[in-house]
């Protein structure tokens, strides 16, 4: 059985690629702390995804963390390696995509880095070396105005050039579709980068399968579609996450349009509490205690029914927010509520990428064993906390169906 070693540049990116690996039959483990991974989980896994927070970190830090993480996966037996970043190629002229590739190739002794950020089911395609978001080039999408990584070009070669010391060539769609992938990726004496077109899932599957173990796979979660059970007869997928005894809670710090629809749906079916910005600003510790008291009252009234605590249900909340509390304050309160709740929890859903990172940290979770898929990019995972095991689903803002907060529980085995 081949083992896949992956380093992801943010937390929900890690669960996103882990969800694809699980969907194609892999037994995936998302790792936050390599020194505290549960040995039983590690033994069962055939895909190790180390979750970093390196996307906008200083270049040297991102390189050091990525190198250490990929080394760890190799020490665990990985022989196929993947560097996961966002399918909108989130980076600046300094990095961190190019510098991490430059460091990982010699570290792993590999010849070629395949750059394939396409994720067609999320509307990201690459054609003639240009990255598209839906129907528009990357630099005409909202990513043009991203506060941390504004994307002002759609040519992947021009975006990468200032970030890397390596030579760059292109693998255009006609070569991808005419069986030319292996030739284009063959070792050529010097380490190099090959940027690949892909406009549907079959293109990505062909790329991942034709790339040999001398190739470092890099891109969005879509490229992992080609790393599944079909390509490896022994891959069987992870065990489903079971419905453990205990209470159910949803903590939502995301303000995305999808999450706001999910909150609106949940308000019709579940007890819900909207965080009070003024109370957070006034006394966050006391307020987290009050929020938890509300949660326990709901649980005591109807054991087993989920309760929802959320930060935002309309964009005007955010307009009002800067004067009262910061996003960090909100995350801090939600993390504290999670800590209060942990001893009684059987299953927890967290909405929001940054919020998820905070809750995982505050619950002291070292790794997540990936189970059943809830929606593209969202999975039930099995998490070990100081209070035992529980089901945990981490949801990036824009993922999941509108009824996810009410219905995801039914998928627990
Ligand atoms: P997403 O995945 O949707 O981007 P994140 O958790 O990554 O969600 O980011 C949302 C950020 O917005 C978090 O820092 C959260 O605390 C903050 N936030 C959400 N609602 C509010 C609010 N009403 N006031 C202030 N900050 C908020």
PDB file of C-alpha atoms and ligand atoms in Angstrom, residues 12 252-256 259 274 277 311-312 317-318 321-322 325-332 334 351-356 395-398, ligand 1:
ATOM      1  CA  UNK A  12      -9.548  23.994   6.147  1.00  0.00           C
ATOM      2  CA  UNK A 252     -20.193  29.308  13.865  1.00  0.00           C
ATOM      3  CA  UNK A 253     -17.684  32.142  13.510  1.00  0.00           C
ATOM      4  CA  UNK A 254     -17.987  32.365   9.740  1.00  0.00           C
ATOM      5  CA  UNK A 255     -19.662  35.331   8.085  1.00  0.00           C
ATOM      6  CA  UNK A 256     -19.757  33.861   4.573  1.00  0.00           C
ATOM      7  CA  UNK A 259     -22.848  29.996   6.441  1.00  0.00           C
ATOM      8  CA  UNK A 274     -26.367  34.896  18.528  1.00  0.00           C
ATOM      9  CA  UNK A 277     -20.676  41.906  20.538  1.00  0.00           C
ATOM     10  CA  UNK A 311     -21.471  35.186  15.441  1.00  0.00           C
ATOM     11  CA  UNK A 312     -23.177  36.537  12.375  1.00  0.00           C
ATOM     12  CA  UNK A 317     -23.189  42.597  11.958  1.00  0.00           C
ATOM     13  CA  UNK A 318     -19.743  42.973  10.438  1.00  0.00           C
ATOM     14  CA  UNK A 321     -18.257  44.984  14.473  1.00  0.00           C
ATOM     15  CA  UNK A 322     -15.035  47.011  14.263  1.00  0.00           C
ATOM     16  CA  UNK A 325     -15.009  43.499  18.880  1.00  0.00           C
ATOM     17  CA  UNK A 326     -12.400  42.015  16.545  1.00  0.00           C
ATOM     18  CA  UNK A 327     -12.637  38.705  14.736  1.00  0.00           C
ATOM     19  CA  UNK A 328      -9.988  37.426  17.110  1.00  0.00           C
ATOM     20  CA  UNK A 329     -12.190  38.273  20.123  1.00  0.00           C
ATOM     21  CA  UNK A 330     -15.081  36.337  18.589  1.00  0.00           C
ATOM     22  CA  UNK A 331     -12.850  33.318  17.888  1.00  0.00           C
ATOM     23  CA  UNK A 332     -11.521  33.513  21.426  1.00  0.00           C
ATOM     24  CA  UNK A 334     -16.046  30.449  20.674  1.00  0.00           C
ATOM     25  CA  UNK A 351     -18.019  26.837  10.831  1.00  0.00           C
ATOM     26  CA  UNK A 352     -15.208  29.111   9.624  1.00  0.00           C
ATOM     27  CA  UNK A 353     -11.613  28.429   8.646  1.00  0.00           C
ATOM     28  CA  UNK A 354      -9.932  30.615  11.251  1.00  0.00           C
ATOM     29  CA  UNK A 355     -12.540  29.667  13.831  1.00  0.00           C
ATOM     30  CA  UNK A 356     -11.855  25.976  13.159  1.00  0.00           C
ATOM     31  CA  UNK A 395     -16.356  23.700   7.706  1.00  0.00           C
ATOM     32  CA  UNK A 396     -14.733  26.455   5.688  1.00  0.00           C
ATOM     33  CA  UNK A 397     -17.086  29.410   5.151  1.00  0.00           C
ATOM     34  CA  UNK A 398     -18.375  28.614   1.697  1.00  0.00           C
TER      35      UNK A 398
HETATM   36  P1  LIG B   1     -14.620  31.848   6.874  1.00  0.00           P
HETATM   37  O1  LIG B   1     -14.160  30.449   6.647  1.00  0.00           O
HETATM   38  O2  LIG B   1     -16.062  32.056   6.498  1.00  0.00           O
HETATM   39  O3  LIG B   1     -13.682  32.886   6.271  1.00  0.00           O
HETATM   40  P2  LIG B   1     -13.354  32.376   9.400  1.00  0.00           P
HETATM   41  O4  LIG B   1     -13.618  31.749  10.732  1.00  0.00           O
HETATM   42  O5  LIG B   1     -12.083  31.968   8.707  1.00  0.00           O
HETATM   43  O6  LIG B   1     -14.605  32.074   8.454  1.00  0.00           O
HETATM   44  O7  LIG B   1     -13.301  33.924   9.504  1.00  0.00           O
HETATM   45  C1  LIG B   1     -14.374  34.710   9.957  1.00  0.00           C
HETATM   46  C2  LIG B   1     -13.818  35.770  10.899  1.00  0.00           C
HETATM   47  O8  LIG B   1     -14.814  36.750  11.105  1.00  0.00           O
HETATM   48  C3  LIG B   1     -13.466  35.176  12.259  1.00  0.00           C
HETATM   49  O9  LIG B   1     -12.284  35.779  12.747  1.00  0.00           O
HETATM   50  C4  LIG B   1     -14.666  35.586  13.105  1.00  0.00           C
HETATM   51  O10 LIG B   1     -14.349  35.663  14.467  1.00  0.00           O
HETATM   52  C5  LIG B   1     -14.996  36.930  12.502  1.00  0.00           C
HETATM   53  N1  LIG B   1     -16.387  37.331  12.766  1.00  0.00           N
HETATM   54  C6  LIG B   1     -17.503  36.662  12.415  1.00  0.00           C
HETATM   55  N2  LIG B   1     -18.603  37.334  12.816  1.00  0.00           N
HETATM   56  C7  LIG B   1     -18.166  38.463  13.434  1.00  0.00           C
HETATM   57  C8  LIG B   1     -18.802  39.563  14.067  1.00  0.00           C
HETATM   58  N3  LIG B   1     -20.143  39.644  14.157  1.00  0.00           N
HETATM   59  N4  LIG B   1     -18.023  40.537  14.586  1.00  0.00           N
HETATM   60  C9  LIG B   1     -16.678  40.473  14.501  1.00  0.00           C
HETATM   61  N5  LIG B   1     -16.011  39.457  13.915  1.00  0.00           N
HETATM   62  C10 LIG B   1     -16.738  38.467  13.385  1.00  0.00           C
END
